[in-house]
Amino acid sequence: ELVLTQSPATLSVSPGERATLSCRASQSGSSNLAWYQQKPGQPPRLLIYGASTRATGIPARFSGSGSGTEFTLTISSLQSEDFAVYYCQQYNNWPSFGQGTKLEIK
Amino acid sequence: QVQLQESGPGLVKPSETLSLTCTVSGGSITSFYWSWIRQPPGKGLEWIAYRYYTGITSYNPSLKSRVTISIDTSKNQFSLKLSSVTAADTAVYYCATGYTDFDHWGQGTLVTVSS
């Protein structure tokens, strides 16, 4: 069974700074890694798929990278609307989600 | 732009069957894979199942014995049934498009399991 581990659990960053979120997979082999943003009371929003492709309408300050078992979501200059919970998700026989990283204002 | 809307009872008794429907607008039910995903209050996301209109289906192994996902092409809807529910099944249930990733989501519906 694929397990995705996100770190850190909580990340405190000031607006305008860069945020780097990590996702580690327990098994290698799939580049079908996606990232989602979720705000309170809202469904998740797809940000990145295929590890590095931005979804439709996603600002360029969001970027994804990585392969194998190590993946990263970078937000280059944090805006107020970016503070939220972020989930990674991978498909390997079936879809699995990480436990989430809460990005909070420092 | 495809839009999804979940509907169904917000309260289900323990041991009974949870039944939800997702109505699709702005797109055809034959154009996508369709998934159900849930999120217990204050917790993370769990994929439940997906189906394609041709009958291709996959279930989360941890829920497989209790879950059925179906599609009604005449109504542009797909549905979820989860049997023998317990309090651990209390969650916001989302319908979504896709299976390798999920790019359109419904707003979600909270289902509480309680007597």
mmCIF file of C-alpha atoms in Angstrom:
data_model
loop_
_atom_site.group_PDB
_atom_site.id
_atom_site.type_symbol
_atom_site.label_atom_id
_atom_site.label_comp_id
_atom_site.label_asym_id
_atom_site.label_seq_id
_atom_site.Cartn_x
_atom_site.Cartn_y
_atom_site.Cartn_z
ATOM 1 C CA GLU A 1 0.000 0.000 0.000
ATOM 2 C CA LEU A 2 1.298 3.434 -0.980
ATOM 3 C CA VAL A 3 1.713 5.871 1.925
ATOM 4 C CA LEU A 4 2.290 9.582 1.344
ATOM 5 C CA THR A 5 3.970 11.522 4.162
ATOM 6 C CA GLN A 6 3.806 15.306 4.074
ATOM 7 C CA SER A 7 6.138 17.601 5.964
ATOM 8 C CA PRO A 8 6.000 19.724 7.907
ATOM 9 C CA ALA A 9 2.561 19.286 9.458
ATOM 10 C CA THR A 10 2.381 23.053 9.959
ATOM 11 C CA LEU A 11 4.433 25.703 8.189
ATOM 12 C CA SER A 12 4.516 29.327 9.349
ATOM 13 C CA VAL A 13 5.599 31.801 6.685
ATOM 14 C CA SER A 14 5.253 35.551 6.250
ATOM 15 C CA PRO A 15 3.383 37.024 3.274
ATOM 16 C CA GLY A 16 5.715 37.678 0.369
ATOM 17 C CA GLU A 17 8.100 34.912 1.370
ATOM 18 C CA ARG A 18 8.604 31.520 -0.243
ATOM 19 C CA ALA A 19 6.971 28.361 1.068
ATOM 20 C CA THR A 20 8.269 24.867 0.375
ATOM 21 C CA LEU A 21 6.074 21.859 1.148
ATOM 22 C CA SER A 22 7.270 18.268 0.899
ATOM 23 C CA CYS A 23 5.591 14.976 0.089
ATOM 24 C CA ARG A 24 7.382 11.639 0.354
ATOM 25 C CA ALA A 25 6.008 8.423 -1.133
ATOM 26 C CA SER A 26 6.658 5.035 0.435
ATOM 27 C CA GLN A 27 7.098 3.514 -3.022
ATOM 28 C CA SER A 28 8.634 4.790 -6.209
ATOM 29 C CA GLY A 29 7.288 4.402 -9.709
ATOM 30 C CA SER A 30 4.542 6.930 -10.454
ATOM 31 C CA SER A 31 4.759 10.538 -11.613
ATOM 32 C CA ASN A 32 1.007 10.885 -11.083
ATOM 33 C CA LEU A 33 1.513 13.209 -8.140
ATOM 34 C CA ALA A 34 -0.995 15.991 -7.578
ATOM 35 C CA TRP A 35 -1.253 18.869 -5.127
ATOM 36 C CA TYR A 36 -4.460 20.424 -3.769
ATOM 37 C CA GLN A 37 -5.275 23.520 -1.757
ATOM 38 C CA GLN A 38 -8.175 23.442 0.676
ATOM 39 C CA LYS A 39 -9.664 26.378 2.548
ATOM 40 C CA PRO A 40 -12.145 25.995 5.425
ATOM 41 C CA GLY A 41 -15.617 24.997 4.270
ATOM 42 C CA GLN A 42 -14.499 24.496 0.670
ATOM 43 C CA PRO A 43 -13.642 21.454 -1.416
ATOM 44 C CA PRO A 44 -10.013 20.909 -2.377
ATOM 45 C CA ARG A 45 -8.790 22.709 -5.484
ATOM 46 C CA LEU A 46 -6.396 20.996 -7.870
ATOM 47 C CA LEU A 47 -3.177 23.013 -8.185
ATOM 48 C CA ILE A 48 -0.641 20.680 -9.778
ATOM 49 C CA TYR A 49 -0.883 17.345 -11.589
ATOM 50 C CA GLY A 50 1.722 15.111 -13.145
ATOM 51 C CA ALA A 51 4.088 16.375 -10.418
ATOM 52 C CA SER A 52 4.779 19.681 -12.192
ATOM 53 C CA THR A 53 1.914 20.785 -14.473
ATOM 54 C CA ARG A 54 -0.233 23.618 -13.191
ATOM 55 C CA ALA A 55 -3.967 23.074 -13.456
ATOM 56 C CA THR A 56 -6.138 25.522 -15.374
ATOM 57 C CA GLY A 57 -6.196 28.994 -13.828
ATOM 58 C CA ILE A 58 -3.518 28.327 -11.206
ATOM 59 C CA PRO A 59 -1.104 31.261 -10.763
ATOM 60 C CA ALA A 60 2.504 30.857 -11.814
ATOM 61 C CA ARG A 61 3.723 31.370 -8.225
ATOM 62 C CA PHE A 62 2.687 27.734 -7.612
ATOM 63 C CA SER A 63 5.163 25.172 -8.894
ATOM 64 C CA GLY A 64 5.651 21.470 -8.398
ATOM 65 C CA SER A 65 8.745 19.358 -8.766
ATOM 66 C CA GLY A 66 10.154 15.978 -7.942
ATOM 67 C CA SER A 67 10.117 12.368 -9.034
ATOM 68 C CA GLY A 68 10.489 8.907 -7.600
ATOM 69 C CA THR A 69 9.595 9.233 -3.934
ATOM 70 C CA GLU A 70 10.317 12.921 -3.226
ATOM 71 C CA PHE A 71 8.036 15.729 -4.363
ATOM 72 C CA THR A 72 7.849 19.427 -3.562
ATOM 73 C CA LEU A 73 5.273 22.178 -3.881
ATOM 74 C CA THR A 74 6.746 25.681 -3.908
ATOM 75 C CA ILE A 75 4.817 28.897 -3.569
ATOM 76 C CA SER A 76 7.217 31.601 -4.629
ATOM 77 C CA SER A 77 5.734 34.699 -2.973
ATOM 78 C CA LEU A 78 2.929 34.047 -0.564
ATOM 79 C CA GLN A 79 -0.292 35.993 -0.962
ATOM 80 C CA SER A 80 -2.901 36.276 1.780
ATOM 81 C CA GLU A 81 -5.210 33.898 -0.088
ATOM 82 C CA ASP A 82 -2.559 31.146 -0.120
ATOM 83 C CA PHE A 83 -2.808 30.356 3.582
ATOM 84 C CA ALA A 84 -4.669 27.076 3.639
ATOM 85 C CA VAL A 85 -4.151 23.323 3.971
ATOM 86 C CA TYR A 86 -2.289 21.565 1.174
ATOM 87 C CA TYR A 87 -2.571 17.887 0.275
ATOM 88 C CA CYS A 88 -0.508 15.738 -2.032
ATOM 89 C CA GLN A 89 -2.105 12.770 -3.790
ATOM 90 C CA GLN A 90 -0.753 9.964 -5.900
ATOM 91 C CA TYR A 91 -2.263 7.192 -7.985
ATOM 92 C CA ASN A 92 -0.623 3.771 -7.620
ATOM 93 C CA ASN A 93 -3.230 1.015 -8.066
ATOM 94 C CA TRP A 94 -5.642 3.401 -6.344
ATOM 95 C CA PRO A 95 -5.552 7.052 -5.250
ATOM 96 C CA SER A 96 -3.991 7.961 -1.899
ATOM 97 C CA PHE A 97 -3.694 11.296 -0.115
ATOM 98 C CA GLY A 98 -1.090 12.667 2.253
ATOM 99 C CA GLN A 99 -2.205 13.858 5.661
ATOM 100 C CA GLY A 100 -1.852 17.536 4.754
ATOM 101 C CA THR A 101 0.326 20.544 5.575
ATOM 102 C CA LYS A 102 -1.276 23.581 7.137
ATOM 103 C CA LEU A 103 0.297 26.783 5.815
ATOM 104 C CA GLU A 104 -0.259 29.556 8.326
ATOM 105 C CA ILE A 105 0.649 33.209 8.554
ATOM 106 C CA LYS A 106 3.780 33.952 10.561
ATOM 107 C CA GLN B 1 -17.310 23.963 -17.093
ATOM 108 C CA VAL B 2 -18.534 20.775 -15.471
ATOM 109 C CA GLN B 3 -20.300 21.263 -12.134
ATOM 110 C CA LEU B 4 -21.144 18.640 -9.535
ATOM 111 C CA GLN B 5 -23.703 18.657 -6.735
ATOM 112 C CA GLU B 6 -24.028 16.045 -4.014
ATOM 113 C CA SER B 7 -27.390 15.193 -2.489
ATOM 114 C CA GLY B 8 -28.701 12.772 0.092
ATOM 115 C CA PRO B 9 -29.621 12.379 3.753
ATOM 116 C CA GLY B 10 -27.494 14.276 6.238
ATOM 117 C CA LEU B 11 -28.191 11.798 9.028
ATOM 118 C CA VAL B 12 -27.924 8.016 8.854
ATOM 119 C CA LYS B 13 -28.424 5.541 11.686
ATOM 120 C CA PRO B 14 -25.677 3.076 12.639
ATOM 121 C CA SER B 15 -25.804 -0.227 10.715
ATOM 122 C CA GLU B 16 -27.900 1.335 7.938
ATOM 123 C CA THR B 17 -26.867 2.212 4.376
ATOM 124 C CA LEU B 18 -25.621 5.659 3.374
ATOM 125 C CA SER B 19 -26.844 6.676 -0.086
ATOM 126 C CA LEU B 20 -25.654 9.744 -1.969
ATOM 127 C CA THR B 21 -26.140 11.038 -5.507
ATOM 128 C CA CYS B 22 -23.975 13.396 -7.523
ATOM 129 C CA THR B 23 -25.694 15.356 -10.288
ATOM 130 C CA VAL B 24 -23.470 16.466 -13.139
ATOM 131 C CA SER B 25 -24.126 19.596 -15.179
ATOM 132 C CA GLY B 26 -22.135 21.297 -17.907
ATOM 133 C CA GLY B 27 -20.743 18.021 -19.168
ATOM 134 C CA SER B 28 -21.635 14.467 -20.055
ATOM 135 C CA ILE B 29 -21.412 11.577 -17.613
ATOM 136 C CA THR B 30 -19.670 9.668 -20.427
ATOM 137 C CA SER B 31 -16.788 12.158 -20.585
ATOM 138 C CA PHE B 32 -15.004 11.480 -17.302
ATOM 139 C CA TYR B 33 -14.172 9.002 -14.633
ATOM 140 C CA TRP B 34 -16.228 9.735 -11.504
ATOM 141 C CA SER B 35 -15.038 9.439 -7.925
ATOM 142 C CA TRP B 36 -16.268 9.700 -4.370
ATOM 143 C CA ILE B 37 -13.937 11.073 -1.709
ATOM 144 C CA ARG B 38 -14.644 11.740 1.952
ATOM 145 C CA GLN B 39 -13.206 13.841 4.750
ATOM 146 C CA PRO B 40 -14.022 13.244 8.429
ATOM 147 C CA PRO B 41 -14.431 16.474 10.392
ATOM 148 C CA GLY B 42 -11.034 18.076 11.002
ATOM 149 C CA LYS B 43 -9.181 15.282 9.217
ATOM 150 C CA GLY B 44 -7.680 14.452 5.838
ATOM 151 C CA LEU B 45 -9.050 13.139 2.570
ATOM 152 C CA GLU B 46 -9.866 9.509 1.770
ATOM 153 C CA TRP B 47 -10.697 8.248 -1.707
ATOM 154 C CA ILE B 48 -13.619 5.821 -1.703
ATOM 155 C CA ALA B 49 -14.265 4.630 -5.274
ATOM 156 C CA TYR B 50 -14.302 5.537 -8.957
ATOM 157 C CA ARG B 51 -16.303 4.386 -11.963
ATOM 158 C CA TYR B 52 -16.391 4.981 -15.703
ATOM 159 C CA TYR B 53 -19.623 4.735 -17.677
ATOM 160 C CA THR B 54 -18.370 1.576 -19.442
ATOM 161 C CA GLY B 55 -18.358 -0.215 -16.095
ATOM 162 C CA ILE B 56 -14.699 0.138 -15.126
ATOM 163 C CA THR B 57 -14.790 0.379 -11.342
ATOM 164 C CA SER B 58 -12.302 0.528 -8.475
ATOM 165 C CA TYR B 59 -12.813 0.604 -4.728
ATOM 166 C CA ASN B 60 -10.616 1.533 -1.784
ATOM 167 C CA PRO B 61 -9.590 -1.875 -0.380
ATOM 168 C CA SER B 62 -10.403 -0.736 3.150
ATOM 169 C CA LEU B 63 -14.024 -0.037 2.158
ATOM 170 C CA LYS B 64 -14.552 -2.424 -0.727
ATOM 171 C CA SER B 65 -16.824 -4.868 1.081
ATOM 172 C CA ARG B 66 -19.302 -2.098 1.950
ATOM 173 C CA VAL B 67 -19.241 0.212 -1.098
ATOM 174 C CA THR B 68 -21.107 0.340 -4.390
ATOM 175 C CA ILE B 69 -20.685 3.087 -6.985
ATOM 176 C CA SER B 70 -23.058 3.305 -9.935
ATOM 177 C CA ILE B 71 -23.810 5.583 -12.881
ATOM 178 C CA ASP B 72 -27.159 6.552 -14.389
ATOM 179 C CA THR B 73 -26.396 7.905 -17.850
ATOM 180 C CA SER B 74 -30.033 8.848 -18.498
ATOM 181 C CA LYS B 75 -29.979 11.247 -15.545
ATOM 182 C CA ASN B 76 -26.330 12.354 -15.804
ATOM 183 C CA GLN B 77 -25.849 11.217 -12.229
ATOM 184 C CA PHE B 78 -23.683 8.824 -10.282
ATOM 185 C CA SER B 79 -24.270 7.400 -6.848
ATOM 186 C CA LEU B 80 -22.606 5.962 -3.763
ATOM 187 C CA LYS B 81 -23.922 3.367 -1.361
ATOM 188 C CA LEU B 82 -22.021 2.552 1.832
ATOM 189 C CA SER B 83 -23.527 -0.194 3.947
ATOM 190 C CA SER B 84 -23.301 -1.040 7.649
ATOM 191 C CA VAL B 85 -22.217 2.456 8.620
ATOM 192 C CA THR B 86 -20.737 3.381 11.975
ATOM 193 C CA ALA B 87 -19.745 6.671 13.581
ATOM 194 C CA ALA B 88 -16.382 6.345 11.826
ATOM 195 C CA ASP B 89 -18.186 6.958 8.520
ATOM 196 C CA THR B 90 -19.232 10.448 9.627
ATOM 197 C CA ALA B 91 -17.637 12.784 7.083
ATOM 198 C CA VAL B 92 -18.097 15.322 4.360
ATOM 199 C CA TYR B 93 -18.597 13.317 1.178
ATOM 200 C CA TYR B 94 -17.396 14.827 -2.091
ATOM 201 C CA CYS B 95 -17.997 13.743 -5.656
ATOM 202 C CA ALA B 96 -15.266 14.589 -8.144
ATOM 203 C CA THR B 97 -14.065 13.965 -11.683
ATOM 204 C CA GLY B 98 -11.080 11.775 -12.421
ATOM 205 C CA TYR B 99 -9.111 9.008 -10.789
ATOM 206 C CA THR B 100 -5.378 9.744 -11.212
ATOM 207 C CA ASP B 101 -6.164 13.260 -9.996
ATOM 208 C CA PHE B 102 -9.362 15.168 -9.298
ATOM 209 C CA ASP B 103 -9.966 18.451 -11.090
ATOM 210 C CA HIS B 104 -13.642 19.170 -10.494
ATOM 211 C CA TRP B 105 -15.277 18.769 -7.105
ATOM 212 C CA GLY B 106 -18.733 19.191 -5.667
ATOM 213 C CA GLN B 107 -19.167 21.388 -2.599
ATOM 214 C CA GLY B 108 -19.522 18.320 -0.402
ATOM 215 C CA THR B 109 -22.267 17.093 1.863
ATOM 216 C CA LEU B 110 -21.901 16.289 5.543
ATOM 217 C CA VAL B 111 -23.240 12.898 6.532
ATOM 218 C CA THR B 112 -23.503 12.165 10.240
ATOM 219 C CA VAL B 113 -23.940 8.632 11.504
ATOM 220 C CA SER B 114 -25.890 8.711 14.742
ATOM 221 C CA SER B 115 -28.931 7.150 16.308
#
